[in-house]
């Protein structure tokens, strides 16, 4: 629909596909939009993180400041023709690896792989960032470990944390996905 509108108005469209954005200010209770903050809260409380399925679900985690830089670059470099760009770190990370990193930072118990799943969860969501880097001349600056430390610092500064996070899961007999 937007492509048709931009074509009819002789203008160009920029679509930025944001990967898993994380960092200070994100939801502390919604595991669909804040798996990083959910893991951070559990690790800070010295509770083991439950990792669903086999732990090999893949995501690309990108720090909020890198997303803001990409948005600003998009406005500063208007599209000559319609463009569709992935905005992420360009690094695929398994959920189990994320949980292990968070546990290590907080000296929390090792994550536990459990036979749970969430309806509609995508097995792998990562991206190639080179087209965005080439087009916008903007590269991600934040490594995942730095992002996790920044989020943990921000959580520690919150005076009152929201209610217990919800995991929105169902149990399933253990089996690997194809």
PDB file of C-alpha atoms in Angstrom:
ATOM      1  CA  UNK A   1       0.000   0.000   0.000  1.00  0.00           C
ATOM      2  CA  UNK A   2       2.787   2.423   0.883  1.00  0.00           C
ATOM      3  CA  UNK A   3       4.672   1.432  -2.263  1.00  0.00           C
ATOM      4  CA  UNK A   4       1.596   2.274  -4.362  1.00  0.00           C
ATOM      5  CA  UNK A   5       1.132   5.605  -2.568  1.00  0.00           C
ATOM      6  CA  UNK A   6       4.786   6.614  -3.022  1.00  0.00           C
ATOM      7  CA  UNK A   7       4.649   5.640  -6.714  1.00  0.00           C
ATOM      8  CA  UNK A   8       1.489   7.706  -7.219  1.00  0.00           C
ATOM      9  CA  UNK A   9       3.083  10.724  -5.528  1.00  0.00           C
ATOM     10  CA  UNK A  10       6.496  10.420  -7.200  1.00  0.00           C
ATOM     11  CA  UNK A  11       8.368   9.948  -3.974  1.00  0.00           C
ATOM     12  CA  UNK A  12      10.463   7.126  -2.519  1.00  0.00           C
ATOM     13  CA  UNK A  13       9.805   4.815   0.364  1.00  0.00           C
ATOM     14  CA  UNK A  14      12.231   3.817   3.104  1.00  0.00           C
ATOM     15  CA  UNK A  15      11.271   0.726   5.080  1.00  0.00           C
ATOM     16  CA  UNK A  16      13.475  -0.130   8.043  1.00  0.00           C
ATOM     17  CA  UNK A  17      13.031  -3.641   9.428  1.00  0.00           C
ATOM     18  CA  UNK A  18      14.162  -3.351  13.044  1.00  0.00           C
ATOM     19  CA  UNK A  19      15.511  -6.494  14.661  1.00  0.00           C
ATOM     20  CA  UNK A  20      15.251  -7.167  18.426  1.00  0.00           C
ATOM     21  CA  UNK A  21      15.815  -3.687  19.832  1.00  0.00           C
ATOM     22  CA  UNK A  22      17.083  -3.616  23.405  1.00  0.00           C
ATOM     23  CA  UNK A  23      18.382  -1.135  25.915  1.00  0.00           C
ATOM     24  CA  UNK A  24      17.334   1.336  28.589  1.00  0.00           C
ATOM     25  CA  UNK A  25      13.658   2.262  28.541  1.00  0.00           C
ATOM     26  CA  UNK A  26      12.322  -0.980  27.107  1.00  0.00           C
ATOM     27  CA  UNK A  27       9.416  -2.914  28.620  1.00  0.00           C
ATOM     28  CA  UNK A  28      10.393  -4.850  31.702  1.00  0.00           C
ATOM     29  CA  UNK A  29       7.357  -7.145  31.628  1.00  0.00           C
ATOM     30  CA  UNK A  30       6.582  -8.079  28.018  1.00  0.00           C
ATOM     31  CA  UNK A  31       8.658 -11.100  26.989  1.00  0.00           C
ATOM     32  CA  UNK A  32       7.606 -10.712  23.348  1.00  0.00           C
ATOM     33  CA  UNK A  33       9.182  -7.254  23.108  1.00  0.00           C
ATOM     34  CA  UNK A  34      11.753  -7.577  25.846  1.00  0.00           C
ATOM     35  CA  UNK A  35      13.308 -11.030  26.179  1.00  0.00           C
ATOM     36  CA  UNK A  36      16.572  -9.311  27.078  1.00  0.00           C
ATOM     37  CA  UNK A  37      14.954  -7.362  29.919  1.00  0.00           C
ATOM     38  CA  UNK A  38      13.137 -10.491  31.131  1.00  0.00           C
ATOM     39  CA  UNK A  39      16.421 -12.405  31.295  1.00  0.00           C
ATOM     40  CA  UNK A  40      18.082  -9.405  32.979  1.00  0.00           C
ATOM     41  CA  UNK A  41      15.449  -9.222  35.705  1.00  0.00           C
ATOM     42  CA  UNK A  42      15.652 -12.941  36.425  1.00  0.00           C
ATOM     43  CA  UNK A  43      19.466 -12.953  36.484  1.00  0.00           C
ATOM     44  CA  UNK A  44      19.561  -9.869  38.748  1.00  0.00           C
ATOM     45  CA  UNK A  45      17.267 -11.733  41.165  1.00  0.00           C
ATOM     46  CA  UNK A  46      19.641 -14.727  41.015  1.00  0.00           C
ATOM     47  CA  UNK A  47      16.909 -16.876  39.476  1.00  0.00           C
ATOM     48  CA  UNK A  48      17.703 -19.340  36.680  1.00  0.00           C
ATOM     49  CA  UNK A  49      16.497 -18.279  33.246  1.00  0.00           C
ATOM     50  CA  UNK A  50      14.269 -20.760  31.440  1.00  0.00           C
ATOM     51  CA  UNK A  51      15.269 -21.157  27.803  1.00  0.00           C
ATOM     52  CA  UNK A  52      12.505 -22.580  25.611  1.00  0.00           C
ATOM     53  CA  UNK A  53      12.586 -25.424  23.124  1.00  0.00           C
ATOM     54  CA  UNK A  54      16.212 -26.417  22.522  1.00  0.00           C
ATOM     55  CA  UNK A  55      17.727 -22.978  23.162  1.00  0.00           C
ATOM     56  CA  UNK A  56      18.813 -22.577  19.548  1.00  0.00           C
ATOM     57  CA  UNK A  57      16.211 -19.989  18.605  1.00  0.00           C
ATOM     58  CA  UNK A  58      18.183 -17.203  16.879  1.00  0.00           C
ATOM     59  CA  UNK A  59      17.765 -13.441  17.146  1.00  0.00           C
ATOM     60  CA  UNK A  60      19.702 -10.333  16.165  1.00  0.00           C
ATOM     61  CA  UNK A  61      19.900  -7.959  19.133  1.00  0.00           C
ATOM     62  CA  UNK A  62      20.507  -4.297  18.338  1.00  0.00           C
ATOM     63  CA  UNK A  63      20.991  -1.500  20.872  1.00  0.00           C
ATOM     64  CA  UNK A  64      18.481   1.347  20.872  1.00  0.00           C
ATOM     65  CA  UNK A  65      21.166   3.976  20.182  1.00  0.00           C
ATOM     66  CA  UNK A  66      22.179   2.140  16.988  1.00  0.00           C
ATOM     67  CA  UNK A  67      18.518   2.125  15.896  1.00  0.00           C
ATOM     68  CA  UNK A  68      18.220   5.864  16.554  1.00  0.00           C
ATOM     69  CA  UNK A  69      21.389   6.454  14.503  1.00  0.00           C
ATOM     70  CA  UNK A  70      19.885   4.464  11.605  1.00  0.00           C
ATOM     71  CA  UNK A  71      16.587   6.389  11.802  1.00  0.00           C
ATOM     72  CA  UNK A  72      18.425   9.702  11.797  1.00  0.00           C
ATOM     73  CA  UNK A  73      20.615   8.619   8.854  1.00  0.00           C
ATOM     74  CA  UNK A  74      17.474   7.598   6.940  1.00  0.00           C
ATOM     75  CA  UNK A  75      16.043  11.100   7.322  1.00  0.00           C
ATOM     76  CA  UNK A  76      19.368  12.767   6.496  1.00  0.00           C
ATOM     77  CA  UNK A  77      19.856  10.627   3.371  1.00  0.00           C
ATOM     78  CA  UNK A  78      16.438  10.528   1.665  1.00  0.00           C
ATOM     79  CA  UNK A  79      15.870   7.598  -0.668  1.00  0.00           C
ATOM     80  CA  UNK A  80      16.351   8.179  -4.399  1.00  0.00           C
ATOM     81  CA  UNK A  81      14.272   5.041  -4.966  1.00  0.00           C
ATOM     82  CA  UNK A  82      12.346   2.812  -2.597  1.00  0.00           C
ATOM     83  CA  UNK A  83      14.578   0.923  -0.196  1.00  0.00           C
ATOM     84  CA  UNK A  84      14.047  -1.869   2.309  1.00  0.00           C
ATOM     85  CA  UNK A  85      16.780  -2.126   4.921  1.00  0.00           C
ATOM     86  CA  UNK A  86      17.370  -4.411   7.893  1.00  0.00           C
ATOM     87  CA  UNK A  87      18.520  -2.578  11.008  1.00  0.00           C
ATOM     88  CA  UNK A  88      20.318  -4.872  13.424  1.00  0.00           C
ATOM     89  CA  UNK A  89      23.726  -5.777  14.743  1.00  0.00           C
ATOM     90  CA  UNK A  90      24.303  -8.282  11.947  1.00  0.00           C
ATOM     91  CA  UNK A  91      25.193 -10.924  14.543  1.00  0.00           C
ATOM     92  CA  UNK A  92      22.953 -13.956  15.047  1.00  0.00           C
ATOM     93  CA  UNK A  93      22.731 -14.946  18.722  1.00  0.00           C
ATOM     94  CA  UNK A  94      20.919 -17.954  20.153  1.00  0.00           C
ATOM     95  CA  UNK A  95      18.549 -17.388  23.028  1.00  0.00           C
ATOM     96  CA  UNK A  96      20.609 -19.834  25.093  1.00  0.00           C
ATOM     97  CA  UNK A  97      23.774 -17.815  24.401  1.00  0.00           C
ATOM     98  CA  UNK A  98      21.960 -14.624  25.454  1.00  0.00           C
ATOM     99  CA  UNK A  99      20.785 -16.283  28.693  1.00  0.00           C
ATOM    100  CA  UNK A 100      24.297 -17.569  29.454  1.00  0.00           C
ATOM    101  CA  UNK A 101      25.809 -14.107  28.905  1.00  0.00           C
ATOM    102  CA  UNK A 102      23.247 -12.493  31.211  1.00  0.00           C
ATOM    103  CA  UNK A 103      23.754 -15.146  33.898  1.00  0.00           C
ATOM    104  CA  UNK A 104      27.535 -14.707  33.733  1.00  0.00           C
ATOM    105  CA  UNK A 105      27.323 -10.919  34.076  1.00  0.00           C
ATOM    106  CA  UNK A 106      25.065 -11.262  37.150  1.00  0.00           C
ATOM    107  CA  UNK A 107      26.789 -14.334  38.616  1.00  0.00           C
ATOM    108  CA  UNK A 108      23.383 -16.025  38.428  1.00  0.00           C
ATOM    109  CA  UNK A 109      22.616 -19.739  38.008  1.00  0.00           C
ATOM    110  CA  UNK A 110      23.104 -21.318  34.586  1.00  0.00           C
ATOM    111  CA  UNK A 111      20.070 -21.144  32.280  1.00  0.00           C
ATOM    112  CA  UNK A 112      17.802 -24.201  32.071  1.00  0.00           C
ATOM    113  CA  UNK A 113      16.473 -25.503  28.756  1.00  0.00           C
ATOM    114  CA  UNK A 114      12.792 -26.405  29.216  1.00  0.00           C
ATOM    115  CA  UNK A 115      10.227 -28.048  26.914  1.00  0.00           C
ATOM    116  CA  UNK A 116       8.039 -24.964  26.518  1.00  0.00           C
ATOM    117  CA  UNK A 117       7.175 -22.960  23.450  1.00  0.00           C
ATOM    118  CA  UNK A 118       5.330 -19.777  22.566  1.00  0.00           C
ATOM    119  CA  UNK A 119       2.687 -19.813  19.865  1.00  0.00           C
ATOM    120  CA  UNK A 120       3.823 -17.928  16.799  1.00  0.00           C
ATOM    121  CA  UNK A 121       7.477 -17.741  17.794  1.00  0.00           C
ATOM    122  CA  UNK A 122       9.850 -17.574  14.829  1.00  0.00           C
ATOM    123  CA  UNK A 123      12.747 -20.026  14.889  1.00  0.00           C
ATOM    124  CA  UNK A 124      15.347 -17.700  13.366  1.00  0.00           C
ATOM    125  CA  UNK A 125      15.206 -13.927  12.978  1.00  0.00           C
ATOM    126  CA  UNK A 126      18.522 -12.384  12.068  1.00  0.00           C
ATOM    127  CA  UNK A 127      19.603 -10.127   9.249  1.00  0.00           C
ATOM    128  CA  UNK A 128      22.295  -8.861   6.944  1.00  0.00           C
ATOM    129  CA  UNK A 129      23.158  -5.259   7.735  1.00  0.00           C
ATOM    130  CA  UNK A 130      25.545  -4.498   4.859  1.00  0.00           C
ATOM    131  CA  UNK A 131      22.851  -2.943   2.601  1.00  0.00           C
ATOM    132  CA  UNK A 132      21.845  -0.541   5.396  1.00  0.00           C
ATOM    133  CA  UNK A 133      25.477   0.226   6.186  1.00  0.00           C
ATOM    134  CA  UNK A 134      26.282   0.903   2.528  1.00  0.00           C
ATOM    135  CA  UNK A 135      23.164   3.000   1.944  1.00  0.00           C
ATOM    136  CA  UNK A 136      23.025   4.956   5.196  1.00  0.00           C
ATOM    137  CA  UNK A 137      26.779   5.007   5.984  1.00  0.00           C
ATOM    138  CA  UNK A 138      25.807   3.988   9.486  1.00  0.00           C
ATOM    139  CA  UNK A 139      27.192   0.975  11.336  1.00  0.00           C
ATOM    140  CA  UNK A 140      26.154  -0.575  14.654  1.00  0.00           C
ATOM    141  CA  UNK A 141      28.476   0.582  17.419  1.00  0.00           C
ATOM    142  CA  UNK A 142      27.202  -1.413  20.392  1.00  0.00           C
ATOM    143  CA  UNK A 143      28.339  -4.989  21.079  1.00  0.00           C
ATOM    144  CA  UNK A 144      25.807  -7.254  22.778  1.00  0.00           C
ATOM    145  CA  UNK A 145      27.799  -7.422  26.030  1.00  0.00           C
ATOM    146  CA  UNK A 146      27.872  -3.609  26.222  1.00  0.00           C
ATOM    147  CA  UNK A 147      24.143  -3.498  25.539  1.00  0.00           C
ATOM    148  CA  UNK A 148      23.474  -5.986  28.359  1.00  0.00           C
ATOM    149  CA  UNK A 149      25.568  -3.969  30.808  1.00  0.00           C
ATOM    150  CA  UNK A 150      23.759  -0.733  29.848  1.00  0.00           C
ATOM    151  CA  UNK A 151      20.352  -2.378  30.301  1.00  0.00           C
ATOM    152  CA  UNK A 152      21.334  -3.853  33.671  1.00  0.00           C
ATOM    153  CA  UNK A 153      22.582  -0.458  34.846  1.00  0.00           C
ATOM    154  CA  UNK A 154      19.306   1.183  33.803  1.00  0.00           C
ATOM    155  CA  UNK A 155      17.217  -1.522  35.510  1.00  0.00           C
ATOM    156  CA  UNK A 156      19.254  -0.984  38.693  1.00  0.00           C
ATOM    157  CA  UNK A 157      18.352   2.730  38.590  1.00  0.00           C
ATOM    158  CA  UNK A 158      14.591   2.058  38.498  1.00  0.00           C
ATOM    159  CA  UNK A 159      13.009   2.839  41.843  1.00  0.00           C
ATOM    160  CA  UNK A 160       9.990   0.635  41.396  1.00  0.00           C
ATOM    161  CA  UNK A 161       9.978  -2.325  39.039  1.00  0.00           C
ATOM    162  CA  UNK A 162       6.713  -3.392  37.381  1.00  0.00           C
ATOM    163  CA  UNK A 163       4.872  -6.560  38.292  1.00  0.00           C
ATOM    164  CA  UNK A 164       6.229 -10.036  37.552  1.00  0.00           C
ATOM    165  CA  UNK A 165       6.884 -10.603  33.844  1.00  0.00           C
ATOM    166  CA  UNK A 166       4.637 -13.014  31.952  1.00  0.00           C
ATOM    167  CA  UNK A 167       6.183 -15.666  29.719  1.00  0.00           C
ATOM    168  CA  UNK A 168       3.016 -16.377  27.632  1.00  0.00           C
ATOM    169  CA  UNK A 169       3.988 -20.023  27.172  1.00  0.00           C
ATOM    170  CA  UNK A 170       2.512 -23.468  26.979  1.00  0.00           C
ATOM    171  CA  UNK A 171       4.203 -26.726  27.884  1.00  0.00           C
ATOM    172  CA  UNK A 172       4.792 -29.297  25.191  1.00  0.00           C
ATOM    173  CA  UNK A 173       6.317 -32.759  25.286  1.00  0.00           C
ATOM    174  CA  UNK A 174       9.999 -32.379  24.502  1.00  0.00           C
ATOM    175  CA  UNK A 175      10.877 -32.751  20.854  1.00  0.00           C
ATOM    176  CA  UNK A 176      13.178 -30.926  18.510  1.00  0.00           C
ATOM    177  CA  UNK A 177      11.769 -28.785  15.769  1.00  0.00           C
ATOM    178  CA  UNK A 178      12.867 -29.583  12.231  1.00  0.00           C
TER     179      UNK A 178
END
